[in-house]
Amino acid sequence: MLKTFFKTLSFAAVLSASLASLPAHAEQKSDFKVCWSIYVGWMPWGYLQDSGIMKKWADKYDISVDIVQINDYVESINQYTVGEYDGCSMTNMDALSIPAGGGVDTTALIVGDYSNGNDGIILKNATDLAAIKGQNVNLVELSVSHYLLARALEKVGLSEQDVTVVNTSDADMIATYATDDVTSVVTWKPLLSEIAANDNATLVFDSAGIPGEIIDIMMVNTETLADNPAFGKALVGAWYELMGIMASDTDEGIAARTAMAEASGTDLAGYDAQLASTAMFFTPDKAVEFTKSTELPETMKFVAEFLFDKGILGEGAPSPEFVGVSFPDGSIYGDSANVKLKFDTTYMEMAAKGEL
Amino acid sequence: MRIINRTLSRRAAILLGSIPFALLIGAYAIASHLRRINNPADKLLPSLGSLGDAIWRMGFEADKRSGDYLLWLDTIDSLSRLAVGIFISTLLAIGLGISIGFIPHIRRGLAPFVATLSLIPPITILPILFIIFGLGETSKVMLIAIGTAPVMIRTIAQAVMDIPRELIIKAETLGASTWQMIARVVLPQVMPKLIIAIRLGLVPAWIFLISAEAIASTSGLGYRIFLVRRYLAMDVILPYVAWITLLAFILDRLLLMASRKALPWNHLSGDSL
């Protein structure tokens, strides 16, 4: 009996110690880990690791950076939020609701692209978005798909009360579309293209209708970045070197895009098609210009209100302004005493000026 | 006296039994406290207080959007899916299990087929279930039934075959027809095994219920967990897990009690876990 007690006790001690030690303590360090998941705009992260470009830049600053692919997108954000990784690729919306809402001070280091048609709404046997009224809509609830639906409904004078949202796993989206019950889905590419290829499917709205609102960003821990500027410099330097290669139609650029296409399970043509509906910021100037634009605070306001409406903006959030978001010009949306999401162009500007 | 011969008073037994639970809660509270020193808004291990708040919010405050009391709505929806699924499995176990166990022609015809079916991992045929049964309640219930029925059928068939042959021969000598033997000898003999089969079937049934709800749903305990997982709301997930465990425990105990009440002769040989 006593032995069992001690076992239980030591297990509990190990459990609590291991769980408690997870948060990334802000301090000078030399080894960093960032994570990413499969998405057209994030495939460069895998290529950075495989091609050695990341290692080259990390060596330049005398640090090491490990870029890890995680199969499940939400899981990758969760891992970052609990402190397993120093940075992670995610959308502006998920960054606000998961790490920032969870009190993890997060900085948008590299604003990579925005969805410009990658996310869309498909109706079966109907060609007008307004026909969605009264239907069941299958989508990954509380994701950017849900946000896209909410914004689309607003545009035709409907609200979420006019439809029934059915939470559907993205892994099963294509199979579910084939069933008779499903009349409308909201999803993203490449699933979207696959479903749109059905004869009875019509793409009635896509993210090109709300350009610049679904933004894909490399988010990093603010404290880690503040204590280790070399980490930010190495990531940004490596990223824009690859962006330059990717954007070119040289052999090197085509080789890089082909490798990314294969890693995402398609071919060069398929990947280029996805890139066409993605507004990639191939140069740091473009990314800085976008991040400093006056539309970004507007977008974050929409997003915060959406998250608050759904009750997912942090524990007991009393208003959409509960979590503060700061912008490059120093302005703040929301609670200035609780700024947890920071859009910072410092490092991208260094890249633009060639100071890395 | 040797330790194996010492017995405990009921109070001491309850006290001893509660120690591991108390230790677990204590360890959680410490770990949660340590994490919240770093980040007061930590999502991974929220404080016991915020777990309590989440339970209150889910169970006793109407949802802002729909006006439903989410915990109870989820519980009722999940339990009714579970009940229908297990009910179908039980009917199949009685009907097919007894036929396979008792009638050689049916056994030769169906036993290999059922054995093969029981080896198909049900999750793998989910996309097919969707297409056949649609996305609604039917496919969820069918997943539970398909996941639990084959094993239950095999358990009952085996139980029928384990009935001492003398009993059957005795009934035959007394002039019982096949139907009478099924109703008067076989069925009563396999009832305890049926309850055990249901109790064991409930374990995978919960898994399939949660999996089915994770895939396409608008309510249910599994749906809620997979939904709030999107924003790492451990304050909702942890109480839901505890609640599911409690429900599963209560169902299991109720079945055991029913067995003790209805079939006392089966519990004469001593206590069981």
XYZ file of C-alpha atoms in Angstrom:
629
model
C 0.000 0.000 0.000
C 2.716 2.420 1.034
C 4.641 1.597 -2.083
C 1.596 2.452 -4.182
C 1.313 5.767 -2.376
C 4.891 6.628 -3.102
C 4.462 5.614 -6.695
C 1.402 7.804 -7.016
C 3.165 10.628 -5.250
C 6.281 10.435 -7.380
C 4.143 10.185 -10.525
C 2.262 13.284 -9.428
C 5.536 15.054 -8.732
C 6.931 14.138 -12.138
C 3.674 15.153 -13.806
C 3.529 18.517 -12.099
C 7.216 19.180 -12.644
C 7.040 18.362 -16.331
C 3.877 20.316 -16.885
C 5.150 23.272 -14.910
C 8.443 23.482 -16.731
C 6.875 23.843 -20.162
C 6.523 27.639 -20.516
C 9.303 29.227 -22.520
C 11.196 31.270 -20.024
C 12.401 34.512 -21.438
C 16.139 34.421 -21.384
C 19.187 34.449 -23.578
C 19.400 31.179 -25.350
C 20.917 29.721 -28.476
C 18.562 26.940 -29.566
C 15.161 27.776 -31.003
C 12.275 25.759 -32.341
C 9.472 26.954 -34.579
C 6.590 24.911 -35.953
C 4.418 25.032 -39.042
C 1.677 22.993 -40.681
C 0.716 22.277 -44.282
C -0.724 25.302 -46.074
C 0.222 26.904 -49.375
C 1.743 29.980 -47.742
C 3.681 28.023 -45.138
C 5.318 25.411 -47.344
C 8.462 27.609 -47.516
C 9.110 26.798 -43.840
C 9.647 23.139 -44.620
C 11.826 24.029 -47.579
C 13.920 26.412 -45.461
C 14.767 23.535 -43.150
C 15.404 20.963 -45.896
C 17.438 23.216 -48.199
C 19.804 24.394 -45.475
C 18.927 28.063 -45.971
C 17.725 28.232 -42.362
C 20.934 26.658 -41.110
C 22.997 29.144 -43.104
C 21.245 32.096 -41.470
C 21.227 30.558 -38.006
C 24.983 29.954 -38.288
C 25.460 33.570 -39.268
C 23.970 34.640 -35.924
C 25.581 31.786 -34.015
C 22.328 30.139 -32.980
C 20.405 27.064 -34.071
C 16.838 27.071 -35.346
C 14.858 23.886 -35.778
C 11.791 24.121 -38.020
C 9.314 21.368 -37.215
C 6.285 20.366 -39.262
C 3.178 19.424 -37.264
C 0.407 17.538 -39.036
C -2.492 19.085 -37.188
C -2.821 22.845 -37.495
C -4.684 23.483 -34.244
C -2.313 21.187 -32.397
C 0.656 23.214 -33.667
C -0.847 26.404 -32.234
C -1.602 24.655 -28.958
C 1.992 23.426 -28.741
C 3.242 26.960 -29.304
C 0.789 28.342 -26.743
C 1.910 25.974 -24.000
C 5.512 26.971 -24.653
C 6.913 24.009 -26.576
C 7.900 26.216 -29.515
C 9.291 29.728 -29.791
C 7.276 30.483 -32.888
C 4.567 29.040 -35.087
C 2.775 29.825 -38.328
C -0.894 30.713 -37.859
C -3.595 33.114 -38.967
C -4.249 36.472 -37.343
C -7.562 35.166 -36.014
C -6.167 32.050 -34.354
C -3.272 34.070 -32.928
C -5.739 36.380 -31.227
C -7.971 33.644 -29.811
C -5.457 30.982 -28.772
C -2.064 32.350 -27.638
C -3.027 36.019 -27.130
C -6.380 35.084 -25.543
C -4.427 32.646 -23.379
C -2.114 35.320 -22.080
C 0.921 34.391 -24.189
C 2.430 37.651 -25.445
C 2.831 37.090 -29.182
C 4.477 39.113 -31.936
C 3.728 38.938 -35.649
C 7.290 38.566 -36.932
C 6.727 37.754 -40.592
C 3.443 38.677 -42.210
C 3.634 36.131 -45.005
C 0.466 36.403 -47.070
C -3.264 36.811 -46.993
C -5.894 34.513 -48.391
C -7.179 35.933 -51.653
C -9.489 33.148 -52.733
C -8.009 30.239 -50.787
C -11.057 30.003 -48.541
C -14.522 29.784 -50.008
C -18.203 28.918 -49.665
C -19.682 26.261 -51.948
C -23.385 25.653 -52.471
C -24.840 22.492 -53.965
C -27.416 23.053 -56.724
C -27.595 26.807 -56.107
C -25.608 29.636 -57.599
C -26.396 32.585 -55.353
C -25.018 33.110 -51.852
C -28.420 34.320 -50.615
C -29.767 30.792 -51.223
C -27.767 29.688 -48.183
C -30.578 30.963 -45.953
C -32.077 28.143 -43.882
C -29.460 25.594 -44.897
C -27.121 23.491 -42.807
C -23.594 24.717 -43.433
C -20.769 22.234 -42.883
C -17.487 23.796 -41.804
C -14.777 23.643 -39.179
C -16.502 25.666 -36.497
C -14.635 28.616 -34.959
C -12.025 28.512 -37.728
C -11.326 31.075 -40.441
C -14.020 29.273 -42.455
C -16.542 30.246 -39.815
C -15.253 33.807 -39.908
C -15.508 33.859 -43.697
C -19.109 32.653 -43.462
C -19.983 35.336 -40.913
C -18.471 38.049 -43.124
C -20.153 36.682 -46.245
C -23.560 36.547 -44.540
C -23.156 40.174 -43.474
C -22.586 41.133 -47.080
C -25.944 39.711 -48.191
C -27.820 41.026 -45.172
C -28.103 37.681 -43.382
C -26.748 36.621 -40.009
C -25.660 33.360 -38.503
C -29.157 32.873 -37.108
C -30.306 32.297 -40.683
C -28.234 29.127 -41.080
C -27.286 26.113 -38.966
C -23.570 25.596 -38.605
C -22.545 21.927 -38.464
C -19.064 21.367 -37.133
C -17.333 19.079 -39.615
C -13.756 17.881 -39.529
C -11.694 19.110 -42.482
C -10.426 15.549 -42.912
C -13.978 14.424 -43.760
C -15.094 17.447 -45.749
C -14.784 15.858 -49.196
C -16.543 12.635 -48.141
C -19.364 14.552 -46.462
C -19.985 16.700 -49.518
C -20.907 13.517 -51.393
C -23.815 12.798 -49.004
C -27.315 14.055 -49.693
C -27.724 15.946 -46.392
C -24.891 18.310 -47.201
C -25.962 21.314 -49.248
C -23.295 23.871 -48.402
C -19.750 23.799 -47.155
C -17.107 26.348 -46.256
C -13.518 25.181 -46.549
C -10.076 26.009 -47.876
C -7.767 24.903 -50.658
C -6.884 22.278 -51.708
C -10.136 20.758 -50.325
C -12.050 23.662 -51.822
C -10.817 22.978 -55.361
C -11.578 19.290 -54.963
C -15.196 19.978 -53.916
C -15.697 22.762 -56.448
C -14.851 20.251 -59.171
C -18.212 18.508 -58.570
C -20.842 19.212 -61.246
C -23.442 20.415 -58.759
C -21.035 22.676 -56.845
C -20.825 26.444 -57.221
C -18.303 28.636 -55.473
C -20.547 31.503 -54.342
C -18.108 33.473 -52.198
C -14.423 33.343 -51.442
C -11.847 35.225 -49.431
C -11.086 37.466 -52.421
C -14.332 39.154 -51.334
C -12.722 40.151 -48.042
C -9.097 40.680 -49.133
C -6.502 41.086 -46.406
C -8.685 39.747 -43.600
C -7.384 36.171 -43.332
C -3.676 36.737 -42.791
C -1.018 34.046 -42.449
C 1.783 34.995 -40.130
C 4.841 33.578 -38.396
C 4.061 34.376 -34.793
C 6.810 34.314 -32.181
C 6.909 34.663 -28.427
C 7.398 38.372 -27.651
C 9.673 37.858 -24.648
C 11.849 35.334 -26.457
C 12.199 37.758 -29.356
C 13.003 40.714 -27.092
C 15.749 38.752 -25.328
C 17.095 37.177 -28.501
C 17.044 39.561 -31.457
C 19.316 37.123 -33.324
C 16.404 34.670 -33.469
C 14.195 37.213 -35.226
C 16.957 38.268 -37.584
C 17.829 34.720 -38.595
C 14.197 33.762 -39.291
C 13.420 36.900 -41.269
C 16.696 36.771 -43.176
C 16.189 33.158 -44.188
C 12.528 33.733 -45.103
C 13.125 36.623 -47.493
C 16.106 34.934 -49.109
C 13.776 32.039 -49.973
C 10.965 34.409 -51.015
C 13.344 35.930 -53.561
C 14.175 32.489 -54.922
C 10.541 31.352 -54.947
C 9.244 34.379 -56.797
C 11.705 33.941 -59.628
C 11.151 31.654 -62.558
C 14.773 30.547 -62.529
C 15.618 26.846 -62.274
C 16.278 27.371 -58.597
C 12.861 28.967 -58.065
C 11.082 26.214 -59.975
C 13.001 23.552 -58.042
C 11.995 25.178 -54.753
C 8.321 25.424 -55.744
C 8.328 21.844 -57.026
C 9.721 20.611 -53.711
C 7.033 22.558 -51.828
C 4.353 21.206 -54.174
C 5.442 17.638 -53.525
C 5.598 18.217 -49.786
C 1.982 19.397 -49.872
C 0.829 16.446 -51.961
C 0.326 18.135 -55.326
C 2.437 19.036 -58.352
C 3.996 22.279 -59.550
C 0.907 23.296 -61.522
C -1.350 22.557 -58.552
C 0.861 24.498 -56.191
C 1.138 27.457 -58.544
C -2.670 27.456 -58.801
C -2.902 27.686 -55.027
C -0.309 30.462 -54.974
C -2.452 32.365 -57.461
C -5.226 32.713 -54.895
C -2.747 33.589 -52.157
C -1.464 37.143 -51.894
C 2.131 36.236 -50.993
C 4.376 39.068 -49.861
C 7.487 38.053 -51.748
C 9.380 41.150 -50.646
C 9.687 42.625 -47.157
C 8.563 46.031 -48.520
C 5.179 44.603 -49.482
C 4.747 42.918 -46.092
C 5.706 46.099 -44.223
C 3.376 48.200 -46.349
C 0.497 45.792 -45.658
C 1.218 45.600 -41.917
C 1.296 49.405 -41.690
C -1.876 49.848 -43.713
C -4.906 51.459 -42.124
C -7.018 48.423 -43.007
C -5.229 46.100 -40.588
C -6.671 47.658 -37.387
C -10.114 47.481 -39.039
C -9.607 43.793 -39.771
C -8.460 43.022 -36.242
C -11.552 44.780 -34.927
C -13.791 42.559 -37.071
C -11.878 39.493 -35.912
C -12.012 40.435 -32.230
C -15.746 41.069 -32.467
C -16.286 37.735 -34.198
C -14.285 35.902 -31.526
C -16.107 37.704 -28.756
C -19.477 36.857 -30.310
C -18.526 33.204 -30.282
C -17.345 33.407 -26.676
C -13.786 32.330 -27.408
C -11.819 35.503 -26.718
C -10.087 34.501 -23.532
C -11.459 33.445 -20.169
C -14.372 35.613 -19.090
C -13.748 38.256 -21.741
C -16.196 41.064 -20.936
C -15.927 42.773 -24.345
C -14.253 42.420 -27.752
C -11.629 44.880 -26.479
C -10.520 42.443 -23.777
C -7.240 41.529 -25.489
C -5.164 44.452 -26.733
C -3.617 44.428 -30.208
C -0.849 46.884 -31.022
C 0.095 48.105 -34.500
C 3.376 49.374 -35.984
C 2.391 53.042 -35.552
C 1.965 52.494 -31.815
C -1.823 52.591 -31.883
C -3.703 49.976 -29.914
C -7.025 48.252 -30.416
C -8.620 47.086 -27.196
C -7.300 47.028 -23.660
C -3.941 48.850 -23.522
C -3.204 47.155 -20.187
C -3.535 43.698 -21.762
C -1.725 43.972 -25.089
C -0.893 40.412 -26.046
C -0.744 40.541 -29.836
C 1.789 42.850 -31.436
C 2.197 43.680 -35.094
C 5.816 44.735 -35.315
C 7.582 45.584 -38.579
C 11.052 46.100 -37.048
C 12.580 42.910 -38.402
C 10.821 42.993 -41.762
C 12.083 46.556 -42.183
C 15.623 45.420 -41.429
C 15.213 42.904 -44.239
C 13.848 45.593 -46.539
C 16.870 47.782 -45.844
C 19.240 44.860 -46.274
C 20.506 45.161 -42.701
C 20.376 41.464 -41.880
C -2.310 -10.938 11.737
C -1.128 -11.087 8.166
C -2.002 -8.054 6.069
C -3.952 -10.174 3.596
C -6.416 -11.094 6.343
C -7.070 -7.636 7.683
C -10.338 -6.119 6.625
C -11.292 -2.458 6.622
C -14.269 -0.606 7.983
C -16.405 1.071 5.346
C -15.150 4.498 6.406
C -11.517 3.450 6.167
C -12.183 1.917 2.748
C -13.728 5.128 1.452
C -10.877 7.157 2.915
C -8.219 4.938 1.334
C -10.067 4.974 -1.960
C -10.219 8.743 -2.026
C -6.493 9.287 -1.409
C -5.330 8.763 -5.028
C -8.036 11.163 -6.229
C -6.996 13.762 -3.658
C -3.344 13.356 -4.652
C -4.208 13.816 -8.321
C -6.206 16.970 -7.623
C -3.393 18.226 -5.380
C -0.768 17.578 -8.050
C -2.953 19.353 -10.598
C -3.420 22.355 -8.310
C 0.341 22.636 -7.747
C 1.199 22.288 -11.435
C -1.512 24.769 -12.361
C -0.253 27.220 -9.767
C 3.327 26.943 -11.023
C 2.257 27.557 -14.627
C 0.115 30.512 -13.643
C 3.044 32.187 -11.892
C 4.530 32.564 -15.378
C 1.290 33.426 -17.118
C -1.829 34.212 -15.090
C -4.043 33.543 -18.129
C -2.520 30.098 -18.812
C -4.842 27.924 -20.885
C -3.261 24.520 -20.413
C -3.824 24.040 -16.667
C -6.455 26.562 -15.552
C -7.014 27.044 -11.839
C -9.573 24.907 -10.011
C -11.588 28.109 -9.629
C -11.815 28.712 -13.362
C -12.699 25.041 -13.894
C -15.560 25.655 -11.479
C -16.562 28.813 -13.357
C -16.569 26.884 -16.634
C -18.742 24.138 -15.133
C -21.150 26.764 -13.870
C -21.173 28.556 -17.227
C -21.757 25.375 -19.229
C -24.288 23.822 -16.864
C -26.298 26.608 -15.314
C -26.127 29.642 -17.596
C -28.030 29.808 -20.845
C -25.778 30.043 -23.892
C -25.575 33.585 -25.277
C -26.398 32.558 -28.807
C -28.899 29.697 -28.543
C -30.245 30.063 -25.001
C -29.543 26.365 -24.321
C -27.902 24.967 -21.216
C -25.027 23.412 -23.081
C -23.829 20.764 -20.627
C -27.301 19.244 -20.279
C -28.083 19.534 -23.983
C -24.804 17.774 -24.814
C -25.379 15.117 -22.161
C -28.913 14.304 -23.293
C -27.913 14.152 -26.966
C -24.893 11.972 -26.296
C -26.681 9.625 -23.923
C -29.568 9.124 -26.313
C -27.164 8.259 -29.149
C -25.374 5.865 -26.833
C -28.644 4.310 -25.681
C -29.952 3.718 -29.198
C -26.604 2.318 -30.359
C -26.261 -0.044 -27.416
C -29.924 -1.053 -27.716
C -29.385 -2.108 -31.335
C -26.228 -3.987 -30.367
C -28.043 -5.734 -27.532
C -30.877 -6.858 -29.802
C -28.348 -8.142 -32.332
C -26.366 -9.867 -29.584
C -29.462 -11.656 -28.295
C -30.853 -12.577 -31.703
C -27.707 -13.472 -33.589
C -25.652 -14.533 -30.580
C -28.169 -17.144 -29.433
C -28.810 -18.374 -32.978
C -25.093 -18.741 -33.670
C -24.423 -20.381 -30.351
C -27.384 -22.733 -30.392
C -28.114 -23.722 -33.976
C -25.230 -25.417 -35.867
C -26.468 -24.399 -39.321
C -26.542 -20.736 -38.399
C -23.223 -21.054 -36.586
C -21.515 -22.523 -39.658
C -23.101 -19.907 -41.846
C -22.565 -16.779 -39.764
C -19.818 -17.330 -37.185
C -16.860 -16.756 -39.551
C -18.605 -13.715 -41.034
C -19.292 -12.117 -37.652
C -15.757 -12.910 -36.521
C -14.404 -11.176 -39.615
C -16.714 -8.184 -39.172
C -15.596 -7.793 -35.578
C -12.034 -7.294 -36.800
C -12.836 -4.308 -39.051
C -11.803 -1.150 -37.212
C -15.133 0.748 -37.416
C -13.502 4.176 -37.718
C -11.976 3.133 -41.040
C -15.371 2.631 -42.662
C -16.783 5.934 -41.419
C -16.669 7.597 -44.861
C -18.754 4.677 -46.188
C -21.193 4.982 -43.273
C -21.624 8.658 -44.142
C -22.525 7.879 -47.695
C -24.974 5.117 -46.740
C -26.605 6.701 -43.698
C -26.001 10.413 -44.266
C -24.461 12.764 -41.758
C -27.301 12.865 -39.279
C -28.037 10.802 -36.212
C -28.193 7.495 -38.101
C -24.523 7.334 -38.975
C -23.506 8.179 -35.398
C -25.765 5.481 -33.948
C -24.635 3.010 -36.594
C -20.984 3.642 -35.777
C -21.682 2.752 -32.135
C -23.680 -0.335 -33.137
C -21.146 -1.535 -35.694
C -18.357 -0.911 -33.224
C -19.893 -2.873 -30.380
C -22.289 -5.460 -31.853
C -19.886 -8.026 -33.405
C -17.934 -8.526 -30.195
C -21.154 -8.698 -28.154
C -22.607 -11.250 -30.571
C -19.503 -13.391 -30.230
C -19.583 -13.134 -26.436
C -23.206 -14.275 -26.302
C -22.645 -17.065 -28.842
C -19.764 -18.346 -26.744
C -21.884 -18.093 -23.588
C -24.582 -20.198 -25.237
C -22.025 -22.805 -26.255
C -20.668 -22.857 -22.697
C -24.046 -23.967 -21.286
C -23.533 -27.527 -19.978
C -24.772 -29.956 -22.639
C -26.586 -31.964 -19.901
C -28.987 -29.097 -19.331
C -29.965 -29.024 -22.986
C -30.320 -32.789 -23.187
C -32.434 -32.760 -20.028
C -34.745 -30.185 -21.577
C -34.961 -32.243 -24.755
C -35.835 -35.396 -22.809
C -38.601 -33.460 -21.139
C -39.947 -32.785 -24.617
C -39.014 -29.104 -25.038
C -39.077 -27.695 -28.544
C -36.100 -25.659 -29.815
C -38.032 -22.461 -29.179
C -38.904 -23.541 -25.627
C -35.278 -24.392 -24.918
C -34.210 -20.949 -26.135
C -36.825 -19.189 -24.035
C -36.589 -21.299 -20.880
C -33.007 -22.581 -20.752
C -30.676 -20.573 -22.960
C -31.960 -17.056 -22.418
C -31.959 -17.185 -18.610
C -28.529 -18.818 -18.654
C -26.959 -16.104 -20.814
C -28.598 -13.115 -19.137
C -25.665 -12.490 -16.748
C -23.243 -12.767 -19.666
C -25.409 -10.345 -21.635
C -25.136 -7.742 -18.895
C -21.376 -8.247 -18.784
C -21.274 -7.941 -22.582
C -23.173 -4.634 -22.393
C -20.866 -3.361 -19.662
C -17.811 -4.243 -21.729
C -19.461 -2.953 -24.909
C -20.000 0.430 -23.316
C -16.257 1.021 -23.207
C -15.751 1.056 -27.008
C -19.236 2.566 -27.403
C -18.097 5.741 -25.669
C -15.057 5.924 -27.920
C -17.182 5.584 -31.046
C -19.722 8.067 -29.741
C -17.038 10.694 -29.168
C -15.402 9.945 -32.541
C -18.696 10.191 -34.389
C -19.534 13.476 -32.714
C -16.084 14.831 -33.529
C -16.697 14.427 -37.242
C -19.931 16.219 -38.046
C -22.223 17.441 -35.339
C -24.091 20.314 -33.762
C -24.238 18.984 -30.196
C -22.958 16.276 -27.880
C -20.213 15.808 -25.325
C -17.653 14.784 -27.938
C -18.690 17.634 -30.238
C -18.107 20.181 -27.481
C -14.661 18.831 -26.619
C -13.535 18.871 -30.238
C -15.024 22.316 -30.746
C -13.373 24.048 -27.807
C -10.131 22.196 -28.540
C -9.767 24.774 -31.310
C -8.929 27.403 -28.770
C -7.327 25.224 -26.109
C -10.162 25.742 -23.631
C -8.934 23.200 -21.101
C -11.273 24.793 -18.558
C -14.152 23.250 -20.530
C -12.385 20.095 -21.735
C -11.238 18.844 -18.327
C -14.675 19.053 -16.629
C -16.231 17.420 -19.702
C -13.770 14.544 -19.499
C -14.510 14.154 -15.792
C -18.241 14.287 -16.516
C -18.013 11.633 -19.262
C -16.020 9.425 -16.895
C -18.611 9.886 -14.181
C -21.478 9.069 -16.570
C -19.663 5.967 -17.789
C -19.017 4.924 -14.196
C -22.656 5.414 -13.196
C -23.908 3.429 -16.205
C -21.518 0.613 -15.358
C -22.623 0.558 -11.703
C -26.304 0.658 -12.645
C -25.848 -2.387 -14.861
C -24.003 -4.206 -12.087
C -26.777 -3.360 -9.620
C -29.412 -4.490 -12.082
C -27.561 -7.759 -12.484
C -27.342 -8.256 -8.697
C -31.029 -7.460 -8.253
C -32.408 -9.444 -11.166
C -29.978 -12.345 -11.207
C -28.858 -12.803 -7.584
C -27.883 -16.459 -8.199
C -25.119 -15.284 -10.482
C -23.463 -13.269 -7.714
C -23.234 -15.981 -5.073
C -19.607 -16.847 -5.659
C -18.242 -13.664 -4.112
C -17.698 -10.005 -4.852
C -16.279 -8.685 -8.096
C -14.869 -5.343 -9.146
